[in-house]
């Protein structure tokens, strides 16, 4: 039972980070109807910036994180302005292909600038493990979970009550109606990419503190894709719930099934879940079901 609880707690923490990263996928899909396949690269660039600021320039973590978030926001704006905006009226497949090219470009830049080796963050959180009812929890897991939950609550309130959040929901529901009401769709698109880049950076910094940092961490972009499909491509709530489900199931599979099959099943389980969801509920758990007249 202790082992099960250990796997469960770890899965919940990792799943919460998956949900945060998946939020970027959902925002961009709701705004443009396209998937940002460069999201994994957004996840790894932020942590590298934060790590360099901490190790090379001796900047305390909290200030390094703030600078990283500003950098990520600017990166999101630049990508939207130079890559996405010129093709925003093109077919969706053009936007998707552009993000694939962007993924290759950013991934190559990361390899060229920071190399291939794994790096570790200096100790940021307390190192003494916490014992809760026999379950040993590392403080980095606990603080990561607290930060993610806090951010998810803030973003939920932002989307529901702020003027920009309402505008983003309006554009996502009906772009033409939003334009007729005088909303700036270009401004909303820019804000969407900015927020997506920022949440990706936060998720990357937390994952980097947990597992270390290497260019292969960009694979989280593919790992989070099943989260988005499970929860529903256009559902913020689905991204959060899907993140927890995938995180817990993936971790339990790694703990119980990987020893039986020789390993590797942990990485495959999310995609098995996606195949089942696509067969049983193609729009995801909370996705909108679209009905078109032919």
PDB file of C-alpha atoms in Angstrom:
ATOM      1  CA  UNK A   1       0.000   0.000   0.000  1.00  0.00           C
ATOM      2  CA  UNK A   2       2.856   2.390   0.787  1.00  0.00           C
ATOM      3  CA  UNK A   3       4.371   1.763  -2.635  1.00  0.00           C
ATOM      4  CA  UNK A   4       0.987   2.372  -4.273  1.00  0.00           C
ATOM      5  CA  UNK A   5       0.548   5.662  -2.414  1.00  0.00           C
ATOM      6  CA  UNK A   6       4.093   6.658  -3.367  1.00  0.00           C
ATOM      7  CA  UNK A   7       3.357   6.022  -7.044  1.00  0.00           C
ATOM      8  CA  UNK A   8      -0.002   7.793  -6.736  1.00  0.00           C
ATOM      9  CA  UNK A   9       1.466  10.928  -5.178  1.00  0.00           C
ATOM     10  CA  UNK A  10       4.233  11.108  -7.777  1.00  0.00           C
ATOM     11  CA  UNK A  11       1.673  10.607 -10.547  1.00  0.00           C
ATOM     12  CA  UNK A  12      -0.527  13.389  -9.213  1.00  0.00           C
ATOM     13  CA  UNK A  13       2.406  15.826  -9.094  1.00  0.00           C
ATOM     14  CA  UNK A  14       3.671  14.957 -12.580  1.00  0.00           C
ATOM     15  CA  UNK A  15       0.079  14.949 -13.867  1.00  0.00           C
ATOM     16  CA  UNK A  16      -0.490  18.449 -12.536  1.00  0.00           C
ATOM     17  CA  UNK A  17       2.525  19.654 -14.536  1.00  0.00           C
ATOM     18  CA  UNK A  18       1.185  17.822 -17.603  1.00  0.00           C
ATOM     19  CA  UNK A  19      -2.097  19.678 -17.115  1.00  0.00           C
ATOM     20  CA  UNK A  20      -0.318  23.020 -16.926  1.00  0.00           C
ATOM     21  CA  UNK A  21       1.643  22.361 -20.135  1.00  0.00           C
ATOM     22  CA  UNK A  22      -1.508  21.009 -21.826  1.00  0.00           C
ATOM     23  CA  UNK A  23      -3.185  24.312 -21.052  1.00  0.00           C
ATOM     24  CA  UNK A  24      -0.926  25.932 -23.671  1.00  0.00           C
ATOM     25  CA  UNK A  25      -2.053  23.380 -26.264  1.00  0.00           C
ATOM     26  CA  UNK A  26      -5.712  24.045 -25.486  1.00  0.00           C
ATOM     27  CA  UNK A  27      -5.419  27.845 -25.589  1.00  0.00           C
ATOM     28  CA  UNK A  28      -3.788  27.854 -29.010  1.00  0.00           C
ATOM     29  CA  UNK A  29      -6.205  25.267 -30.382  1.00  0.00           C
ATOM     30  CA  UNK A  30      -9.207  27.256 -29.149  1.00  0.00           C
ATOM     31  CA  UNK A  31      -7.837  30.430 -30.735  1.00  0.00           C
ATOM     32  CA  UNK A  32      -6.692  29.069 -34.099  1.00  0.00           C
ATOM     33  CA  UNK A  33      -8.025  25.532 -34.431  1.00  0.00           C
ATOM     34  CA  UNK A  34      -4.457  24.255 -34.846  1.00  0.00           C
ATOM     35  CA  UNK A  35      -2.101  22.324 -32.581  1.00  0.00           C
ATOM     36  CA  UNK A  36       1.182  23.907 -31.566  1.00  0.00           C
ATOM     37  CA  UNK A  37       3.612  21.044 -32.142  1.00  0.00           C
ATOM     38  CA  UNK A  38       6.497  23.235 -30.947  1.00  0.00           C
ATOM     39  CA  UNK A  39       5.135  23.268 -27.395  1.00  0.00           C
ATOM     40  CA  UNK A  40       7.807  20.823 -26.233  1.00  0.00           C
ATOM     41  CA  UNK A  41      10.521  23.247 -27.315  1.00  0.00           C
ATOM     42  CA  UNK A  42       8.813  26.071 -25.409  1.00  0.00           C
ATOM     43  CA  UNK A  43       8.967  23.800 -22.358  1.00  0.00           C
ATOM     44  CA  UNK A  44      12.755  23.322 -22.497  1.00  0.00           C
ATOM     45  CA  UNK A  45      13.936  26.801 -23.526  1.00  0.00           C
ATOM     46  CA  UNK A  46      12.612  28.475 -20.370  1.00  0.00           C
ATOM     47  CA  UNK A  47      14.395  26.123 -17.946  1.00  0.00           C
ATOM     48  CA  UNK A  48      17.696  26.547 -19.792  1.00  0.00           C
ATOM     49  CA  UNK A  49      17.425  30.322 -19.477  1.00  0.00           C
ATOM     50  CA  UNK A  50      16.576  30.002 -15.774  1.00  0.00           C
ATOM     51  CA  UNK A  51      19.444  27.568 -15.165  1.00  0.00           C
ATOM     52  CA  UNK A  52      22.024  29.766 -16.922  1.00  0.00           C
ATOM     53  CA  UNK A  53      20.902  32.810 -14.953  1.00  0.00           C
ATOM     54  CA  UNK A  54      21.277  30.863 -11.697  1.00  0.00           C
ATOM     55  CA  UNK A  55      24.607  29.156 -12.426  1.00  0.00           C
ATOM     56  CA  UNK A  56      26.502  31.601 -14.652  1.00  0.00           C
ATOM     57  CA  UNK A  57      25.203  34.900 -13.236  1.00  0.00           C
ATOM     58  CA  UNK A  58      24.416  33.756  -9.662  1.00  0.00           C
ATOM     59  CA  UNK A  59      20.918  35.219  -9.774  1.00  0.00           C
ATOM     60  CA  UNK A  60      18.584  33.895  -7.047  1.00  0.00           C
ATOM     61  CA  UNK A  61      15.939  31.449  -8.254  1.00  0.00           C
ATOM     62  CA  UNK A  62      12.902  33.701  -7.832  1.00  0.00           C
ATOM     63  CA  UNK A  63      14.465  36.519  -9.876  1.00  0.00           C
ATOM     64  CA  UNK A  64      15.810  34.088 -12.464  1.00  0.00           C
ATOM     65  CA  UNK A  65      12.298  32.646 -12.796  1.00  0.00           C
ATOM     66  CA  UNK A  66      10.768  36.102 -13.290  1.00  0.00           C
ATOM     67  CA  UNK A  67      13.320  36.939 -16.002  1.00  0.00           C
ATOM     68  CA  UNK A  68      12.618  33.550 -17.601  1.00  0.00           C
ATOM     69  CA  UNK A  69       8.884  34.229 -17.690  1.00  0.00           C
ATOM     70  CA  UNK A  70       9.472  37.632 -19.291  1.00  0.00           C
ATOM     71  CA  UNK A  71      11.770  36.032 -21.870  1.00  0.00           C
ATOM     72  CA  UNK A  72       9.188  33.313 -22.588  1.00  0.00           C
ATOM     73  CA  UNK A  73       6.433  35.897 -22.986  1.00  0.00           C
ATOM     74  CA  UNK A  74       8.562  37.824 -25.491  1.00  0.00           C
ATOM     75  CA  UNK A  75       9.379  34.568 -27.305  1.00  0.00           C
ATOM     76  CA  UNK A  76       5.671  33.770 -27.576  1.00  0.00           C
ATOM     77  CA  UNK A  77       4.965  37.249 -28.942  1.00  0.00           C
ATOM     78  CA  UNK A  78       7.776  37.030 -31.489  1.00  0.00           C
ATOM     79  CA  UNK A  79       6.638  33.607 -32.690  1.00  0.00           C
ATOM     80  CA  UNK A  80       3.051  34.790 -33.044  1.00  0.00           C
ATOM     81  CA  UNK A  81       4.060  37.961 -34.876  1.00  0.00           C
ATOM     82  CA  UNK A  82       6.668  36.523 -37.249  1.00  0.00           C
ATOM     83  CA  UNK A  83       5.477  32.945 -37.798  1.00  0.00           C
ATOM     84  CA  UNK A  84       1.776  32.621 -37.014  1.00  0.00           C
ATOM     85  CA  UNK A  85       0.215  35.976 -37.894  1.00  0.00           C
ATOM     86  CA  UNK A  86       1.256  35.950 -41.574  1.00  0.00           C
ATOM     87  CA  UNK A  87      -0.543  32.607 -42.033  1.00  0.00           C
ATOM     88  CA  UNK A  88      -3.427  32.969 -39.582  1.00  0.00           C
ATOM     89  CA  UNK A  89      -5.948  32.986 -42.460  1.00  0.00           C
ATOM     90  CA  UNK A  90      -4.300  30.036 -44.198  1.00  0.00           C
ATOM     91  CA  UNK A  91      -5.638  26.463 -43.866  1.00  0.00           C
ATOM     92  CA  UNK A  92      -5.122  24.877 -40.458  1.00  0.00           C
ATOM     93  CA  UNK A  93      -2.641  22.375 -41.893  1.00  0.00           C
ATOM     94  CA  UNK A  94      -0.379  25.300 -42.851  1.00  0.00           C
ATOM     95  CA  UNK A  95      -0.274  26.500 -39.245  1.00  0.00           C
ATOM     96  CA  UNK A  96       0.476  22.979 -38.026  1.00  0.00           C
ATOM     97  CA  UNK A  97       3.311  22.598 -40.543  1.00  0.00           C
ATOM     98  CA  UNK A  98       4.693  25.956 -39.442  1.00  0.00           C
ATOM     99  CA  UNK A  99       4.787  24.787 -35.825  1.00  0.00           C
ATOM    100  CA  UNK A 100       6.586  21.591 -36.911  1.00  0.00           C
ATOM    101  CA  UNK A 101       9.222  23.704 -38.635  1.00  0.00           C
ATOM    102  CA  UNK A 102       9.423  25.950 -35.570  1.00  0.00           C
ATOM    103  CA  UNK A 103       9.908  22.858 -33.400  1.00  0.00           C
ATOM    104  CA  UNK A 104      12.882  21.754 -35.499  1.00  0.00           C
ATOM    105  CA  UNK A 105      14.366  25.258 -35.452  1.00  0.00           C
ATOM    106  CA  UNK A 106      14.069  25.755 -31.697  1.00  0.00           C
ATOM    107  CA  UNK A 107      15.185  22.192 -30.949  1.00  0.00           C
ATOM    108  CA  UNK A 108      18.277  22.637 -33.107  1.00  0.00           C
ATOM    109  CA  UNK A 109      19.054  25.938 -31.388  1.00  0.00           C
ATOM    110  CA  UNK A 110      18.834  24.290 -27.951  1.00  0.00           C
ATOM    111  CA  UNK A 111      21.232  21.507 -29.003  1.00  0.00           C
ATOM    112  CA  UNK A 112      23.631  23.998 -30.586  1.00  0.00           C
ATOM    113  CA  UNK A 113      23.700  26.445 -27.664  1.00  0.00           C
ATOM    114  CA  UNK A 114      23.495  24.160 -24.612  1.00  0.00           C
ATOM    115  CA  UNK A 115      24.675  20.792 -25.908  1.00  0.00           C
ATOM    116  CA  UNK A 116      23.280  17.328 -25.243  1.00  0.00           C
ATOM    117  CA  UNK A 117      24.313  16.592 -21.672  1.00  0.00           C
ATOM    118  CA  UNK A 118      21.901  16.490 -18.752  1.00  0.00           C
ATOM    119  CA  UNK A 119      22.135  19.400 -16.335  1.00  0.00           C
ATOM    120  CA  UNK A 120      20.755  19.764 -12.835  1.00  0.00           C
ATOM    121  CA  UNK A 121      19.386  22.803 -11.076  1.00  0.00           C
ATOM    122  CA  UNK A 122      21.096  23.996  -7.900  1.00  0.00           C
ATOM    123  CA  UNK A 123      19.024  23.111  -4.817  1.00  0.00           C
ATOM    124  CA  UNK A 124      16.011  25.407  -4.848  1.00  0.00           C
ATOM    125  CA  UNK A 125      13.636  23.659  -2.469  1.00  0.00           C
ATOM    126  CA  UNK A 126      14.387  22.093   0.931  1.00  0.00           C
ATOM    127  CA  UNK A 127      16.134  18.728   0.642  1.00  0.00           C
ATOM    128  CA  UNK A 128      14.706  16.940   3.702  1.00  0.00           C
ATOM    129  CA  UNK A 129      11.986  14.469   2.643  1.00  0.00           C
ATOM    130  CA  UNK A 130       8.546  14.821   4.184  1.00  0.00           C
ATOM    131  CA  UNK A 131       6.904  11.755   5.740  1.00  0.00           C
ATOM    132  CA  UNK A 132       3.100  11.800   5.507  1.00  0.00           C
ATOM    133  CA  UNK A 133       1.420   8.633   6.823  1.00  0.00           C
ATOM    134  CA  UNK A 134       4.410   6.561   5.767  1.00  0.00           C
ATOM    135  CA  UNK A 135       4.599   8.089   2.289  1.00  0.00           C
ATOM    136  CA  UNK A 136       7.912   9.831   1.613  1.00  0.00           C
ATOM    137  CA  UNK A 137       7.411  13.019  -0.400  1.00  0.00           C
ATOM    138  CA  UNK A 138      10.283  15.096  -1.712  1.00  0.00           C
ATOM    139  CA  UNK A 139       9.760  18.821  -1.059  1.00  0.00           C
ATOM    140  CA  UNK A 140      10.323  19.576  -4.765  1.00  0.00           C
ATOM    141  CA  UNK A 141       7.270  17.440  -5.585  1.00  0.00           C
ATOM    142  CA  UNK A 142       5.152  19.111  -2.913  1.00  0.00           C
ATOM    143  CA  UNK A 143       6.116  22.657  -3.896  1.00  0.00           C
ATOM    144  CA  UNK A 144       5.706  21.885  -7.588  1.00  0.00           C
ATOM    145  CA  UNK A 145       2.182  20.638  -6.938  1.00  0.00           C
ATOM    146  CA  UNK A 146       1.332  23.735  -4.885  1.00  0.00           C
ATOM    147  CA  UNK A 147       2.674  26.072  -7.582  1.00  0.00           C
ATOM    148  CA  UNK A 148       0.800  24.264 -10.372  1.00  0.00           C
ATOM    149  CA  UNK A 149      -2.513  24.208  -8.487  1.00  0.00           C
ATOM    150  CA  UNK A 150      -2.137  27.896  -7.655  1.00  0.00           C
ATOM    151  CA  UNK A 151      -1.430  28.757 -11.305  1.00  0.00           C
ATOM    152  CA  UNK A 152      -4.350  26.659 -12.547  1.00  0.00           C
ATOM    153  CA  UNK A 153      -6.694  28.467 -10.153  1.00  0.00           C
ATOM    154  CA  UNK A 154      -5.339  31.852 -11.258  1.00  0.00           C
ATOM    155  CA  UNK A 155      -5.766  31.013 -14.944  1.00  0.00           C
ATOM    156  CA  UNK A 156      -9.268  29.665 -14.363  1.00  0.00           C
ATOM    157  CA  UNK A 157     -10.268  32.932 -12.690  1.00  0.00           C
ATOM    158  CA  UNK A 158      -8.508  34.892 -15.428  1.00  0.00           C
ATOM    159  CA  UNK A 159     -10.437  33.154 -18.206  1.00  0.00           C
ATOM    160  CA  UNK A 160     -13.750  33.510 -16.390  1.00  0.00           C
ATOM    161  CA  UNK A 161     -13.666  37.064 -15.043  1.00  0.00           C
ATOM    162  CA  UNK A 162     -10.965  39.187 -16.740  1.00  0.00           C
ATOM    163  CA  UNK A 163     -11.700  41.251 -19.839  1.00  0.00           C
ATOM    164  CA  UNK A 164      -8.930  39.529 -21.799  1.00  0.00           C
ATOM    165  CA  UNK A 165     -10.060  36.100 -20.642  1.00  0.00           C
ATOM    166  CA  UNK A 166     -13.619  36.808 -21.779  1.00  0.00           C
ATOM    167  CA  UNK A 167     -12.293  38.092 -25.105  1.00  0.00           C
ATOM    168  CA  UNK A 168     -10.245  34.919 -25.555  1.00  0.00           C
ATOM    169  CA  UNK A 169     -13.316  32.777 -24.897  1.00  0.00           C
ATOM    170  CA  UNK A 170     -15.374  34.883 -27.277  1.00  0.00           C
ATOM    171  CA  UNK A 171     -12.832  34.528 -30.095  1.00  0.00           C
ATOM    172  CA  UNK A 172     -12.619  30.802 -29.435  1.00  0.00           C
ATOM    173  CA  UNK A 173     -16.423  30.411 -29.618  1.00  0.00           C
ATOM    174  CA  UNK A 174     -17.071  32.577 -32.687  1.00  0.00           C
ATOM    175  CA  UNK A 175     -14.316  34.577 -34.318  1.00  0.00           C
ATOM    176  CA  UNK A 176     -16.597  36.476 -36.715  1.00  0.00           C
ATOM    177  CA  UNK A 177     -18.989  37.467 -33.934  1.00  0.00           C
ATOM    178  CA  UNK A 178     -16.052  38.669 -31.825  1.00  0.00           C
ATOM    179  CA  UNK A 179     -14.807  40.786 -34.735  1.00  0.00           C
ATOM    180  CA  UNK A 180     -18.276  42.287 -35.228  1.00  0.00           C
ATOM    181  CA  UNK A 181     -18.284  43.285 -31.539  1.00  0.00           C
ATOM    182  CA  UNK A 182     -15.066  45.239 -32.025  1.00  0.00           C
ATOM    183  CA  UNK A 183     -12.665  42.782 -30.399  1.00  0.00           C
ATOM    184  CA  UNK A 184      -9.096  42.710 -31.678  1.00  0.00           C
ATOM    185  CA  UNK A 185      -8.536  39.114 -32.764  1.00  0.00           C
ATOM    186  CA  UNK A 186      -4.856  39.826 -33.464  1.00  0.00           C
ATOM    187  CA  UNK A 187      -4.423  41.075 -29.893  1.00  0.00           C
ATOM    188  CA  UNK A 188      -6.163  37.986 -28.539  1.00  0.00           C
ATOM    189  CA  UNK A 189      -3.945  35.700 -30.640  1.00  0.00           C
ATOM    190  CA  UNK A 190      -0.837  37.460 -29.337  1.00  0.00           C
ATOM    191  CA  UNK A 191      -2.030  37.118 -25.738  1.00  0.00           C
ATOM    192  CA  UNK A 192      -2.814  33.438 -26.319  1.00  0.00           C
ATOM    193  CA  UNK A 193       0.682  32.621 -27.573  1.00  0.00           C
ATOM    194  CA  UNK A 194       2.210  34.662 -24.756  1.00  0.00           C
ATOM    195  CA  UNK A 195       0.302  32.782 -22.060  1.00  0.00           C
ATOM    196  CA  UNK A 196       1.016  29.432 -23.741  1.00  0.00           C
ATOM    197  CA  UNK A 197       4.762  30.172 -23.774  1.00  0.00           C
ATOM    198  CA  UNK A 198       4.728  31.291 -20.123  1.00  0.00           C
ATOM    199  CA  UNK A 199       2.881  28.227 -18.786  1.00  0.00           C
ATOM    200  CA  UNK A 200       5.193  25.990 -20.828  1.00  0.00           C
ATOM    201  CA  UNK A 201       8.212  27.679 -19.231  1.00  0.00           C
ATOM    202  CA  UNK A 202       6.813  27.236 -15.719  1.00  0.00           C
ATOM    203  CA  UNK A 203       6.116  23.566 -16.379  1.00  0.00           C
ATOM    204  CA  UNK A 204       9.612  23.126 -17.785  1.00  0.00           C
ATOM    205  CA  UNK A 205      11.294  24.759 -14.784  1.00  0.00           C
ATOM    206  CA  UNK A 206       9.355  22.516 -12.386  1.00  0.00           C
ATOM    207  CA  UNK A 207      10.162  19.384 -14.398  1.00  0.00           C
ATOM    208  CA  UNK A 208      13.795  20.456 -14.638  1.00  0.00           C
ATOM    209  CA  UNK A 209      13.988  20.697 -10.851  1.00  0.00           C
ATOM    210  CA  UNK A 210      12.456  17.220 -10.526  1.00  0.00           C
ATOM    211  CA  UNK A 211      14.194  15.213 -13.255  1.00  0.00           C
ATOM    212  CA  UNK A 212      17.087  17.347 -14.447  1.00  0.00           C
ATOM    213  CA  UNK A 213      17.317  19.230 -17.706  1.00  0.00           C
ATOM    214  CA  UNK A 214      18.286  17.927 -21.145  1.00  0.00           C
ATOM    215  CA  UNK A 215      17.152  18.549 -24.744  1.00  0.00           C
ATOM    216  CA  UNK A 216      15.251  15.243 -24.703  1.00  0.00           C
ATOM    217  CA  UNK A 217      12.803  16.839 -22.263  1.00  0.00           C
ATOM    218  CA  UNK A 218      11.128  18.393 -25.304  1.00  0.00           C
ATOM    219  CA  UNK A 219       9.474  14.986 -25.746  1.00  0.00           C
ATOM    220  CA  UNK A 220       6.966  16.187 -23.163  1.00  0.00           C
ATOM    221  CA  UNK A 221       5.293  17.912 -26.103  1.00  0.00           C
ATOM    222  CA  UNK A 222       4.292  14.472 -27.406  1.00  0.00           C
ATOM    223  CA  UNK A 223       3.556  13.113 -23.921  1.00  0.00           C
ATOM    224  CA  UNK A 224       1.139  15.949 -23.244  1.00  0.00           C
ATOM    225  CA  UNK A 225      -0.664  15.446 -26.555  1.00  0.00           C
ATOM    226  CA  UNK A 226      -2.570  12.417 -25.162  1.00  0.00           C
ATOM    227  CA  UNK A 227      -3.538  14.605 -22.191  1.00  0.00           C
ATOM    228  CA  UNK A 228      -5.105  17.153 -24.517  1.00  0.00           C
ATOM    229  CA  UNK A 229      -6.914  14.540 -26.598  1.00  0.00           C
ATOM    230  CA  UNK A 230      -8.165  12.740 -23.485  1.00  0.00           C
ATOM    231  CA  UNK A 231      -9.573  15.881 -21.893  1.00  0.00           C
ATOM    232  CA  UNK A 232     -10.816  17.467 -25.129  1.00  0.00           C
ATOM    233  CA  UNK A 233      -8.858  19.717 -27.460  1.00  0.00           C
ATOM    234  CA  UNK A 234     -10.897  22.816 -26.608  1.00  0.00           C
ATOM    235  CA  UNK A 235     -11.468  22.249 -22.882  1.00  0.00           C
ATOM    236  CA  UNK A 236      -9.389  23.950 -20.183  1.00  0.00           C
ATOM    237  CA  UNK A 237     -10.989  21.726 -17.542  1.00  0.00           C
ATOM    238  CA  UNK A 238     -10.237  18.711 -19.738  1.00  0.00           C
ATOM    239  CA  UNK A 239      -6.540  19.645 -19.875  1.00  0.00           C
ATOM    240  CA  UNK A 240      -6.375  19.701 -16.078  1.00  0.00           C
ATOM    241  CA  UNK A 241      -8.326  16.484 -15.516  1.00  0.00           C
ATOM    242  CA  UNK A 242      -6.551  14.716 -18.387  1.00  0.00           C
ATOM    243  CA  UNK A 243      -3.194  15.703 -16.937  1.00  0.00           C
ATOM    244  CA  UNK A 244      -3.986  14.106 -13.592  1.00  0.00           C
ATOM    245  CA  UNK A 245      -5.346  10.927 -15.239  1.00  0.00           C
ATOM    246  CA  UNK A 246      -2.377  10.452 -17.571  1.00  0.00           C
ATOM    247  CA  UNK A 247       0.145  11.294 -14.841  1.00  0.00           C
ATOM    248  CA  UNK A 248      -1.312   8.801 -12.360  1.00  0.00           C
ATOM    249  CA  UNK A 249      -1.864   5.971 -14.874  1.00  0.00           C
ATOM    250  CA  UNK A 250       1.583   6.463 -16.417  1.00  0.00           C
ATOM    251  CA  UNK A 251       3.300   6.379 -13.041  1.00  0.00           C
ATOM    252  CA  UNK A 252       1.369   3.325 -11.830  1.00  0.00           C
ATOM    253  CA  UNK A 253       2.222   1.534 -15.072  1.00  0.00           C
ATOM    254  CA  UNK A 254       5.889   2.391 -14.562  1.00  0.00           C
ATOM    255  CA  UNK A 255       5.816   1.085 -10.998  1.00  0.00           C
ATOM    256  CA  UNK A 256       3.812  -2.115 -11.473  1.00  0.00           C
ATOM    257  CA  UNK A 257       3.972  -3.153 -15.137  1.00  0.00           C
ATOM    258  CA  UNK A 258       7.412  -2.033 -16.309  1.00  0.00           C
ATOM    259  CA  UNK A 259       9.216  -4.617 -14.089  1.00  0.00           C
ATOM    260  CA  UNK A 260       7.062  -7.350 -15.638  1.00  0.00           C
ATOM    261  CA  UNK A 261       7.713  -6.467 -19.282  1.00  0.00           C
ATOM    262  CA  UNK A 262      11.270  -5.215 -19.023  1.00  0.00           C
ATOM    263  CA  UNK A 263      10.483  -1.486 -19.120  1.00  0.00           C
ATOM    264  CA  UNK A 264       9.191   0.976 -21.692  1.00  0.00           C
ATOM    265  CA  UNK A 265       5.472   0.497 -21.042  1.00  0.00           C
ATOM    266  CA  UNK A 266       5.304   3.699 -19.015  1.00  0.00           C
ATOM    267  CA  UNK A 267       5.974   5.771 -22.126  1.00  0.00           C
ATOM    268  CA  UNK A 268       3.457   3.840 -24.231  1.00  0.00           C
ATOM    269  CA  UNK A 269       0.493   3.839 -21.829  1.00  0.00           C
ATOM    270  CA  UNK A 270      -0.625   7.442 -22.593  1.00  0.00           C
ATOM    271  CA  UNK A 271      -0.951   6.622 -26.282  1.00  0.00           C
ATOM    272  CA  UNK A 272      -2.862   3.413 -25.535  1.00  0.00           C
ATOM    273  CA  UNK A 273      -5.299   5.537 -23.534  1.00  0.00           C
ATOM    274  CA  UNK A 274      -5.601   7.950 -26.465  1.00  0.00           C
ATOM    275  CA  UNK A 275      -6.454   5.131 -28.862  1.00  0.00           C
ATOM    276  CA  UNK A 276      -9.190   3.920 -26.517  1.00  0.00           C
ATOM    277  CA  UNK A 277     -10.579   7.429 -26.061  1.00  0.00           C
ATOM    278  CA  UNK A 278     -10.620   8.087 -29.813  1.00  0.00           C
ATOM    279  CA  UNK A 279     -12.585   4.881 -30.340  1.00  0.00           C
ATOM    280  CA  UNK A 280     -15.046   5.403 -27.490  1.00  0.00           C
ATOM    281  CA  UNK A 281     -15.299   9.195 -27.144  1.00  0.00           C
ATOM    282  CA  UNK A 282     -13.584  10.973 -30.078  1.00  0.00           C
ATOM    283  CA  UNK A 283     -14.160  14.483 -28.687  1.00  0.00           C
ATOM    284  CA  UNK A 284     -12.514  13.669 -25.362  1.00  0.00           C
ATOM    285  CA  UNK A 285     -13.998  13.726 -21.891  1.00  0.00           C
ATOM    286  CA  UNK A 286     -14.921  17.421 -21.932  1.00  0.00           C
ATOM    287  CA  UNK A 287     -14.432  18.442 -25.571  1.00  0.00           C
ATOM    288  CA  UNK A 288     -17.159  20.185 -27.558  1.00  0.00           C
ATOM    289  CA  UNK A 289     -19.058  18.023 -29.977  1.00  0.00           C
ATOM    290  CA  UNK A 290     -19.361  19.801 -33.308  1.00  0.00           C
ATOM    291  CA  UNK A 291     -22.312  19.141 -35.586  1.00  0.00           C
ATOM    292  CA  UNK A 292     -22.020  20.400 -39.156  1.00  0.00           C
ATOM    293  CA  UNK A 293     -24.714  20.560 -41.803  1.00  0.00           C
ATOM    294  CA  UNK A 294     -23.691  19.214 -45.189  1.00  0.00           C
TER     295      UNK A 294
END
